[in-house]
PDB file of C-alpha atoms and ligand atoms in Angstrom:
ATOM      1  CA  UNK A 182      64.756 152.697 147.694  1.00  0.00           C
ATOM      2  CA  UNK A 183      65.041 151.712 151.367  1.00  0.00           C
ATOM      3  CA  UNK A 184      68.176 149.913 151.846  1.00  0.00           C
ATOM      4  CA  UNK A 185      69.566 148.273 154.646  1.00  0.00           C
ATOM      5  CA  UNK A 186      73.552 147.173 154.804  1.00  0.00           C
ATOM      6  CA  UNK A 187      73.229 143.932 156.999  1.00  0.00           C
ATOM      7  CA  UNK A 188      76.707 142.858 156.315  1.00  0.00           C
ATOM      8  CA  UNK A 189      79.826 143.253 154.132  1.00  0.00           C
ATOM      9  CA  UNK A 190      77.858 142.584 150.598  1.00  0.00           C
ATOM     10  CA  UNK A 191      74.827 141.972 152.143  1.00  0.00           C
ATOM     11  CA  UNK A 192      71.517 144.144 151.986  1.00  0.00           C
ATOM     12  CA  UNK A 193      68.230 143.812 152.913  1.00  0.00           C
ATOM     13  CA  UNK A 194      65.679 145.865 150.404  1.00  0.00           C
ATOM     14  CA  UNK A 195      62.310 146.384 152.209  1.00  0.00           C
ATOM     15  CA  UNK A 196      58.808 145.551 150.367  1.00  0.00           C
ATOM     16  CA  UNK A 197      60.840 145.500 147.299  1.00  0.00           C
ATOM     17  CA  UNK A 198      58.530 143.151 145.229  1.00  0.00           C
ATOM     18  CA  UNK A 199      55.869 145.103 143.645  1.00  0.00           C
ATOM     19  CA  UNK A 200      53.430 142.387 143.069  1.00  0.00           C
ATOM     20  CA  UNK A 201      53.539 140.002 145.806  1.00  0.00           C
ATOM     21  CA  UNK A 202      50.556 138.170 144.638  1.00  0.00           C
ATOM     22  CA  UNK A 203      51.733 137.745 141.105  1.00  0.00           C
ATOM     23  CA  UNK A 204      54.799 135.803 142.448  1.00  0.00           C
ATOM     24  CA  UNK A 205      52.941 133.817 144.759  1.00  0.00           C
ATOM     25  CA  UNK A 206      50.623 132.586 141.674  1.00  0.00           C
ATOM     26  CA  UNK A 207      53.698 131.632 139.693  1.00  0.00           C
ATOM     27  CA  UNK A 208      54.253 129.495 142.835  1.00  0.00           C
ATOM     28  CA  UNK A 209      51.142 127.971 142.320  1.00  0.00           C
ATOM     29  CA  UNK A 210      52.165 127.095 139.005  1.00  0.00           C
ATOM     30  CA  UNK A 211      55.402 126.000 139.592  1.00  0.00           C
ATOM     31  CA  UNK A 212      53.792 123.542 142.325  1.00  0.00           C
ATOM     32  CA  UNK A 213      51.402 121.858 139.728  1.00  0.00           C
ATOM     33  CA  UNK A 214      54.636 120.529 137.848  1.00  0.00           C
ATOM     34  CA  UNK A 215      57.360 120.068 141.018  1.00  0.00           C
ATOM     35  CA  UNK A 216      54.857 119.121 143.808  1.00  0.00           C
ATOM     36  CA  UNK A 217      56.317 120.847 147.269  1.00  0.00           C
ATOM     37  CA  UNK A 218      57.868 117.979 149.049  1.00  0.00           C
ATOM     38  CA  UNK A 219      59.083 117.060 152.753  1.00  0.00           C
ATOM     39  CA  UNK A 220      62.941 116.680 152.390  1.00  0.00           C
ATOM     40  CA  UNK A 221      64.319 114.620 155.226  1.00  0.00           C
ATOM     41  CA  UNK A 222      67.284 115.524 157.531  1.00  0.00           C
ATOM     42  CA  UNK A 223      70.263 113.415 158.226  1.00  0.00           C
ATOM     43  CA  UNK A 224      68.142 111.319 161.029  1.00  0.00           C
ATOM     44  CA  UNK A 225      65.915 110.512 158.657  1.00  0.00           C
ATOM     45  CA  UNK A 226      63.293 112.725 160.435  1.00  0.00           C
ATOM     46  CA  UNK A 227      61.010 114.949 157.726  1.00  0.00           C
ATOM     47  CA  UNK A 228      61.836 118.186 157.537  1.00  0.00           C
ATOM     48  CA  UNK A 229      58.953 120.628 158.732  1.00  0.00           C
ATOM     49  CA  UNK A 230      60.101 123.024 155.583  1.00  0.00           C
ATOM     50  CA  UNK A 231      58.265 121.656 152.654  1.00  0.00           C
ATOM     51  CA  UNK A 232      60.296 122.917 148.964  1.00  0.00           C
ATOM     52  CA  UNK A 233      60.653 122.972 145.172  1.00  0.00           C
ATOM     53  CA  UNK A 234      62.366 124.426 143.020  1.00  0.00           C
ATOM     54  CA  UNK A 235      62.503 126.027 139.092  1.00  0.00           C
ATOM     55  CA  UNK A 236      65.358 126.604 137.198  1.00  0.00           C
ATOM     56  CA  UNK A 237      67.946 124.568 135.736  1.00  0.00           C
ATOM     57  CA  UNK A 238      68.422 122.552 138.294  1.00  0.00           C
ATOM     58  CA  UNK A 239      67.387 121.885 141.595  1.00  0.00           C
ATOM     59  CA  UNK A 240      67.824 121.265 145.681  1.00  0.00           C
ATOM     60  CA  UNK A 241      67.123 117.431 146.112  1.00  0.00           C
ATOM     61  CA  UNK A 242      68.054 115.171 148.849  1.00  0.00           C
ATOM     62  CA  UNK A 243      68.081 111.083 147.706  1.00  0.00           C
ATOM     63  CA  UNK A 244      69.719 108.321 149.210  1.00  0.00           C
ATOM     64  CA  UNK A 245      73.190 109.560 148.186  1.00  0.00           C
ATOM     65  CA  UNK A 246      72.744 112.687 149.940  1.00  0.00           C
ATOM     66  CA  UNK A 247      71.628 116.499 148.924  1.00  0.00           C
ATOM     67  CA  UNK A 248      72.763 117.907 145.697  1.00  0.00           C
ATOM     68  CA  UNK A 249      71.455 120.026 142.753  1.00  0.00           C
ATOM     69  CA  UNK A 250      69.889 117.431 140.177  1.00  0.00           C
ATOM     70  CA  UNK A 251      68.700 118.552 136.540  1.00  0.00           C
ATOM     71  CA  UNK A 252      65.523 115.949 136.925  1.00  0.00           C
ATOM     72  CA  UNK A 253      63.136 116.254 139.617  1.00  0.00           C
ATOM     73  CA  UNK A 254      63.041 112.797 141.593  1.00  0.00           C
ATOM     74  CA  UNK A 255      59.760 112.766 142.251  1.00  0.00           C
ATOM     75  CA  UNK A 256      58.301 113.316 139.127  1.00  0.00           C
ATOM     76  CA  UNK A 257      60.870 111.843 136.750  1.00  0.00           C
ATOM     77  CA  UNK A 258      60.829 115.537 134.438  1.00  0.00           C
ATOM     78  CA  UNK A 259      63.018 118.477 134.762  1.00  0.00           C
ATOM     79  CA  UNK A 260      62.057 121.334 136.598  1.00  0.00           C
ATOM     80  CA  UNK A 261      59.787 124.334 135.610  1.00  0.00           C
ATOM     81  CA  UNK A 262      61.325 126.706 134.084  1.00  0.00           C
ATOM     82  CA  UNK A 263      61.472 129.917 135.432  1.00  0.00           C
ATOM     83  CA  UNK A 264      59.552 132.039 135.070  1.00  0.00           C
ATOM     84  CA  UNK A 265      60.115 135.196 133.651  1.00  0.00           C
ATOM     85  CA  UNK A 266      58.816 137.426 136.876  1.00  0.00           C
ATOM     86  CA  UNK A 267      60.894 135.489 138.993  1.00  0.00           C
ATOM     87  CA  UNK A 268      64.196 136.159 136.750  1.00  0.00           C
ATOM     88  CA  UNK A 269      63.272 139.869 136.401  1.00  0.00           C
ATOM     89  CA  UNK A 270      63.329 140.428 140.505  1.00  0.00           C
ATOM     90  CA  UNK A 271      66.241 138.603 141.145  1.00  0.00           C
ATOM     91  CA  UNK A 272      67.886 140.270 138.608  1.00  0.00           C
ATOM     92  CA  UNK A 273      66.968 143.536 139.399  1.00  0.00           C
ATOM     93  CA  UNK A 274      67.242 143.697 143.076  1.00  0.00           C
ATOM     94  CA  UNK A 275      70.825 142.050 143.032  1.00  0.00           C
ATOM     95  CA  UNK A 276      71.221 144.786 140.329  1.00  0.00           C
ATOM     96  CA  UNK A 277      70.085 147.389 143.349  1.00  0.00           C
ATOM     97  CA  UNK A 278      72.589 145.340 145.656  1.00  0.00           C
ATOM     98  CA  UNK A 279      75.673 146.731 143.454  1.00  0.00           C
ATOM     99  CA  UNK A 280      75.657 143.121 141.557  1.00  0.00           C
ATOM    100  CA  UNK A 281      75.390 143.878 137.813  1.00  0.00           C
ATOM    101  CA  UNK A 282      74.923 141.296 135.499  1.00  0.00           C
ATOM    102  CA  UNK A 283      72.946 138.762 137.827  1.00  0.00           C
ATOM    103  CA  UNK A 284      71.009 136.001 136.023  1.00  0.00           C
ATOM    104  CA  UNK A 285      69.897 133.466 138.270  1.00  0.00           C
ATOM    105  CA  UNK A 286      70.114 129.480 137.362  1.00  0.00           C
ATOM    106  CA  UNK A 287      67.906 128.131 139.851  1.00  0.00           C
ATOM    107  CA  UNK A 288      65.461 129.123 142.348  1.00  0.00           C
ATOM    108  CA  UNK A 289      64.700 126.862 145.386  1.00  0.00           C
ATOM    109  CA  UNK A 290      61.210 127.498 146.786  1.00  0.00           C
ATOM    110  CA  UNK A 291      60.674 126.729 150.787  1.00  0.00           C
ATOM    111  CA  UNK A 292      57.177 126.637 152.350  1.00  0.00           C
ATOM    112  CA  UNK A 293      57.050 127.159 156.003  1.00  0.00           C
ATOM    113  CA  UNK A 294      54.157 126.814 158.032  1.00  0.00           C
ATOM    114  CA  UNK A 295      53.643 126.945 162.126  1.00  0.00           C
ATOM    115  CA  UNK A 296      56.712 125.897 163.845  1.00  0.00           C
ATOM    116  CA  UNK A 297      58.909 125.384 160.329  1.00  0.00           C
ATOM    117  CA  UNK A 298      62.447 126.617 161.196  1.00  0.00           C
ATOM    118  CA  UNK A 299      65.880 126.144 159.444  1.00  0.00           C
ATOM    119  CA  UNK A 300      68.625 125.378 161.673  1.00  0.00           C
ATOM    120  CA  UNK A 301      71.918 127.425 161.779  1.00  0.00           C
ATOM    121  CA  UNK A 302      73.940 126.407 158.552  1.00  0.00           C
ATOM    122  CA  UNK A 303      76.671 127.221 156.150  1.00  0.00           C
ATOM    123  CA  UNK A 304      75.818 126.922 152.372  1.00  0.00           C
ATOM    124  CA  UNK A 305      78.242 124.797 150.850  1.00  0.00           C
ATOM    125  CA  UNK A 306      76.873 123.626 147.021  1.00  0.00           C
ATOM    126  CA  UNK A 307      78.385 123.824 143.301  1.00  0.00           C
ATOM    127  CA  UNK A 308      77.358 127.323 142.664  1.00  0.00           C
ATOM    128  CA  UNK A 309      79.732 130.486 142.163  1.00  0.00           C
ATOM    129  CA  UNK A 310      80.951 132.032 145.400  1.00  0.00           C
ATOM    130  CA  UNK A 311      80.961 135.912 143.796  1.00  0.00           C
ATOM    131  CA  UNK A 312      77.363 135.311 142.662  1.00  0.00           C
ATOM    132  CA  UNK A 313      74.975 136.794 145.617  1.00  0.00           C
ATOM    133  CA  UNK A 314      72.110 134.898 146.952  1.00  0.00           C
ATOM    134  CA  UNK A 315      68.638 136.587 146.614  1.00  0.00           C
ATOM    135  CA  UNK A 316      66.004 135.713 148.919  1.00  0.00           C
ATOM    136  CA  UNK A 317      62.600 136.923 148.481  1.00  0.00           C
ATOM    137  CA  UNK A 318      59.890 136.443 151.455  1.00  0.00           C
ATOM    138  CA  UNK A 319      56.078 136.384 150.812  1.00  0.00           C
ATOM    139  CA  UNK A 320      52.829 135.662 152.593  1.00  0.00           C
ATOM    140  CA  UNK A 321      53.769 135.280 156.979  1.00  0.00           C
ATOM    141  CA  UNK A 322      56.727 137.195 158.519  1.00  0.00           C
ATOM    142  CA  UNK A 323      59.614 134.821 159.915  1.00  0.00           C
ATOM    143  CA  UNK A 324      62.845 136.049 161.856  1.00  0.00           C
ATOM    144  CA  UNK A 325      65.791 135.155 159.913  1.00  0.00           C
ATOM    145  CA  UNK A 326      68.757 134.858 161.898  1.00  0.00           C
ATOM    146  CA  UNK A 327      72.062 136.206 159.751  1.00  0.00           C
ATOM    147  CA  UNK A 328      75.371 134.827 162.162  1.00  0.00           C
ATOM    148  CA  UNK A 329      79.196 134.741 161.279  1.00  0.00           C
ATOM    149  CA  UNK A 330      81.376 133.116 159.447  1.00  0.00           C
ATOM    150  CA  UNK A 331      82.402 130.805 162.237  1.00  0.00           C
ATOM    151  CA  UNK A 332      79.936 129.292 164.661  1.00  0.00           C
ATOM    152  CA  UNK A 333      81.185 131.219 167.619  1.00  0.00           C
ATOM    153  CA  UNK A 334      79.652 134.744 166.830  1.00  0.00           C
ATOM    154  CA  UNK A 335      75.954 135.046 168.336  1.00  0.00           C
ATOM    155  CA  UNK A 336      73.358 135.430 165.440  1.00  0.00           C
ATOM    156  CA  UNK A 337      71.544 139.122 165.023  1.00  0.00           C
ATOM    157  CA  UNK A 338      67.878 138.564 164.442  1.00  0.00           C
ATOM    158  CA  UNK A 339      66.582 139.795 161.242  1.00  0.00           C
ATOM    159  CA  UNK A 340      62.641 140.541 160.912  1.00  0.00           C
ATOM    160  CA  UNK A 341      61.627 139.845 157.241  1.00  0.00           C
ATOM    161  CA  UNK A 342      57.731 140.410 155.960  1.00  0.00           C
ATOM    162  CA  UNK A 343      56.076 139.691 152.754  1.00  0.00           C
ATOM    163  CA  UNK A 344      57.648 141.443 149.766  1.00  0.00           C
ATOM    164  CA  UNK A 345      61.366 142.039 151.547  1.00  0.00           C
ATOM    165  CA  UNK A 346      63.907 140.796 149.323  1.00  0.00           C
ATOM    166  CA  UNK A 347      67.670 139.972 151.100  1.00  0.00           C
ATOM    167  CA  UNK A 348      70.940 140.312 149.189  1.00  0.00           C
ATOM    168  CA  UNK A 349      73.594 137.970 150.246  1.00  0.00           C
ATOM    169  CA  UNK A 350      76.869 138.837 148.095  1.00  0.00           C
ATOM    170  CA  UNK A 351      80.337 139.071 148.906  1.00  0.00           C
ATOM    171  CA  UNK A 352      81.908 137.497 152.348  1.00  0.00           C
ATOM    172  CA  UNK A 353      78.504 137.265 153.880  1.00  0.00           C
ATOM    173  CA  UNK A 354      77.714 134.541 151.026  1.00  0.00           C
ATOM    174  CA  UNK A 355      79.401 132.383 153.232  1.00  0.00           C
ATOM    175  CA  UNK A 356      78.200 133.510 157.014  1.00  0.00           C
ATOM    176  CA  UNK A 357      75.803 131.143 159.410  1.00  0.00           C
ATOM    177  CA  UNK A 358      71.990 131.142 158.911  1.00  0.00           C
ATOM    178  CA  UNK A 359      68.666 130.219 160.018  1.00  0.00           C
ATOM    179  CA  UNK A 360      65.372 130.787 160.339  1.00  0.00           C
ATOM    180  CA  UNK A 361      63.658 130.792 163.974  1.00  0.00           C
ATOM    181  CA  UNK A 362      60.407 128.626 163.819  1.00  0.00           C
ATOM    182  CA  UNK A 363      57.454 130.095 161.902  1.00  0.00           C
ATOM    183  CA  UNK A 364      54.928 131.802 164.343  1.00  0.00           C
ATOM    184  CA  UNK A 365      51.469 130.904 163.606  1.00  0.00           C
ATOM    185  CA  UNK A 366      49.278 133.882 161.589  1.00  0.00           C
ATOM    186  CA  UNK A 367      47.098 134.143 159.135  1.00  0.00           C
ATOM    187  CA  UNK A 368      47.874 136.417 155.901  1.00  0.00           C
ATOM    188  CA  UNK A 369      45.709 137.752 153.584  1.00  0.00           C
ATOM    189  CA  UNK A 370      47.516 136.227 150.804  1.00  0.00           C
ATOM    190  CA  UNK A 371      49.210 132.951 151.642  1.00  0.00           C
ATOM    191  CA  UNK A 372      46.833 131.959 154.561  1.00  0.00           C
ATOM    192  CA  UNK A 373      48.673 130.206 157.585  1.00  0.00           C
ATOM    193  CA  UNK A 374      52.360 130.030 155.535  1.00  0.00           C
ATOM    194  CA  UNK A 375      55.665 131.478 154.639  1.00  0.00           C
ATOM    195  CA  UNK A 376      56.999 131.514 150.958  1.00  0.00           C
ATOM    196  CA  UNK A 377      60.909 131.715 150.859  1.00  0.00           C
ATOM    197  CA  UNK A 378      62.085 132.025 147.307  1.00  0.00           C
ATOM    198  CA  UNK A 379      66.160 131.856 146.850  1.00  0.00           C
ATOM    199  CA  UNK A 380      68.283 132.283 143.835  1.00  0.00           C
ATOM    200  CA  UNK A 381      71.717 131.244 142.695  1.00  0.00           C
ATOM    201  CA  UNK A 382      73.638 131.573 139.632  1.00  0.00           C
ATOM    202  CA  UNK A 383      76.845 130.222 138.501  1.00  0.00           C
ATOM    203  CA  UNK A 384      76.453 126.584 138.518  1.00  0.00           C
ATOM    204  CA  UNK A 385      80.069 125.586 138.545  1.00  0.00           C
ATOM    205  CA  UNK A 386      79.746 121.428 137.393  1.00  0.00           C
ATOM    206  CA  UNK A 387      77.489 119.745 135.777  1.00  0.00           C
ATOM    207  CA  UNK A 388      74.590 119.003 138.145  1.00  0.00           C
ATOM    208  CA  UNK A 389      74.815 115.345 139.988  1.00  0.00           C
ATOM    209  CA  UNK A 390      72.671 112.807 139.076  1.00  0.00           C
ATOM    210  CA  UNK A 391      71.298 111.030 142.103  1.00  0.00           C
ATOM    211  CA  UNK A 392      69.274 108.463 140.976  1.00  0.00           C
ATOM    212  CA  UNK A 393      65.383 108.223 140.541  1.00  0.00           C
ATOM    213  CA  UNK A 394      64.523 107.728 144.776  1.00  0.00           C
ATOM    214  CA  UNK A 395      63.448 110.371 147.193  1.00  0.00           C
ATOM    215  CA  UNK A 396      64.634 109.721 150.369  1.00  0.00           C
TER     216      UNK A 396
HETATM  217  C1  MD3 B 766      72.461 134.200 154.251  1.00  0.00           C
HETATM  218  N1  MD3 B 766      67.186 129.387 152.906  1.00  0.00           N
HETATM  219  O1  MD3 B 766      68.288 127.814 150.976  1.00  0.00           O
HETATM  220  S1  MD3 B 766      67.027 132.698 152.808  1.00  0.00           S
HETATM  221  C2  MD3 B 766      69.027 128.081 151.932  1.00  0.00           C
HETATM  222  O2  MD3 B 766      64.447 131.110 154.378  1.00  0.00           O
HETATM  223  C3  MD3 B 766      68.455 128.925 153.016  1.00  0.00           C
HETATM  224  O3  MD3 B 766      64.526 129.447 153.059  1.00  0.00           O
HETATM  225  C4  MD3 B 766      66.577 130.189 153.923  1.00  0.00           C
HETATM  226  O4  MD3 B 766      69.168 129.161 153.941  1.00  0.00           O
HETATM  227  C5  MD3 B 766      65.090 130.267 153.765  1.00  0.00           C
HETATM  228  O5  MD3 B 766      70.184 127.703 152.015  1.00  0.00           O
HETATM  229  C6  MD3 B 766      67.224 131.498 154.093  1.00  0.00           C
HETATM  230  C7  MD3 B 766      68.419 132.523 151.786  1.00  0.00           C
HETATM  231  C8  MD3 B 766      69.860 132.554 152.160  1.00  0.00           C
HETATM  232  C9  MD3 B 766      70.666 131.750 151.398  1.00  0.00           C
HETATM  233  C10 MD3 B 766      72.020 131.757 151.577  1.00  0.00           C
HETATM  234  C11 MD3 B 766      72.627 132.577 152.522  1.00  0.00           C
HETATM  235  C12 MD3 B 766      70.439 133.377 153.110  1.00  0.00           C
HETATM  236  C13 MD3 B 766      71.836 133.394 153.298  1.00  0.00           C
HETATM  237  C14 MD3 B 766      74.042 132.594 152.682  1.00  0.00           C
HETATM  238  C15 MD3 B 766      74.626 133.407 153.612  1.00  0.00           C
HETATM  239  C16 MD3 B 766      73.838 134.218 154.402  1.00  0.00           C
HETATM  240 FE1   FE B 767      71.218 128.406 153.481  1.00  0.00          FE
END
């Protein structure tokens, strides 16, 4: 297995998903239930990354703010479930990361097509800070960008294709990231756009409820 240390914790594990076009089906799936949606940013601007999720609960931003919610706001059900490929991977690369034990509770699903970027962030939610992140990229290559813990270190630039899978465990859970604006392409499975699948576990409180309003 070809394994890259990125950070302390952190690995990247090249073309480790087997069957990239089996996941990006269950995406399909998982769509049909939790339509992707246009989050908006704290300007009230949309987002140009469009997202779901499956799992217990998921990424939503409402009025109040973003949070993890058990109900999907848009459609008024829970979210899919996930499905069993999904938990399998996640499992078994964060498994190949030196993580045993790794079930994931959620995975959030971001769709980024020409010019989509995520700006430099810290992830601060309810979820376990000794349970790795695992981030699985399909379809159009993006350039992650994988920073410090404080804002002052410069960024390295991270190349990620369809079927890499990233390990984010131990301090690095809590380092600066982005993604550098999607470049347009064309791939032979997802067309002109990105899939960026990411799993957590360890939900610590009870997921908020935020009301029935997107937006
Ligand atoms: C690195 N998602 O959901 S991959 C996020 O491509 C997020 O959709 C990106 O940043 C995406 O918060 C990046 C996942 C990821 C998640 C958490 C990290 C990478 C991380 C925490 C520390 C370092
Ligand atoms: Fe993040």
């Amino acid at each position: 297995m070809d394994k890259e240390v990125i950070g302390p914790g952190a690995c990247v594990l090249r073309g480790f998903v087997d069957d990239p076009a089996e996941m990006v089906r269950a995406i399909a799936d998982i769509a049909a239930s939790a339509p992707f949606r246009h989050l908006s940013t704290p300007s009230g601007a949309p987002m140009r990354i469009a997202m779901t999720n499956c799992g217990r609960v998921g990424w939503v931003n409402v009025r109040s703010g973003y949070g993890y919610a058990e109900v999907d706001p848009l459609t008024g059900h829970s979210w899919p479930s996930m499905p069993a490929i999904f938990t399998r991977l996640a499992t078994h690369a964060a498994a190949e990361a030196g993580f045993a034990d790794y079930t994931p509770d959620v995975c959030l699903i971001n769709r980024y097509t020409v010019g989509s970027s995520l700006h430099m962030h810290k992830d601060r939610n309810g979820f376990l800070k000794d349970m790795p992140v695992v981030s699985v990229s399909l379809g159009l290559p993006a350039t992650f960008r994988f920073g410090g813990q404080g804002n002052g270190e410069p960024p390295r630039s991270i190349p990620l294709v369809n079927g890499d899978v990233v390990v984010w465990g131990g301090p690095s859970r809590m380092n600066y990231h982005g993604v550098l604006p999607l470049e347009a392409g064309v791939h032979p499975l997802t067309g002109n756009t990105r899939f960026n699948l990411t799993f957590r576990a360890g939900v610590v409180k009870p997921a908020p409820r935020l009301g029935s309003k997107t937006g």
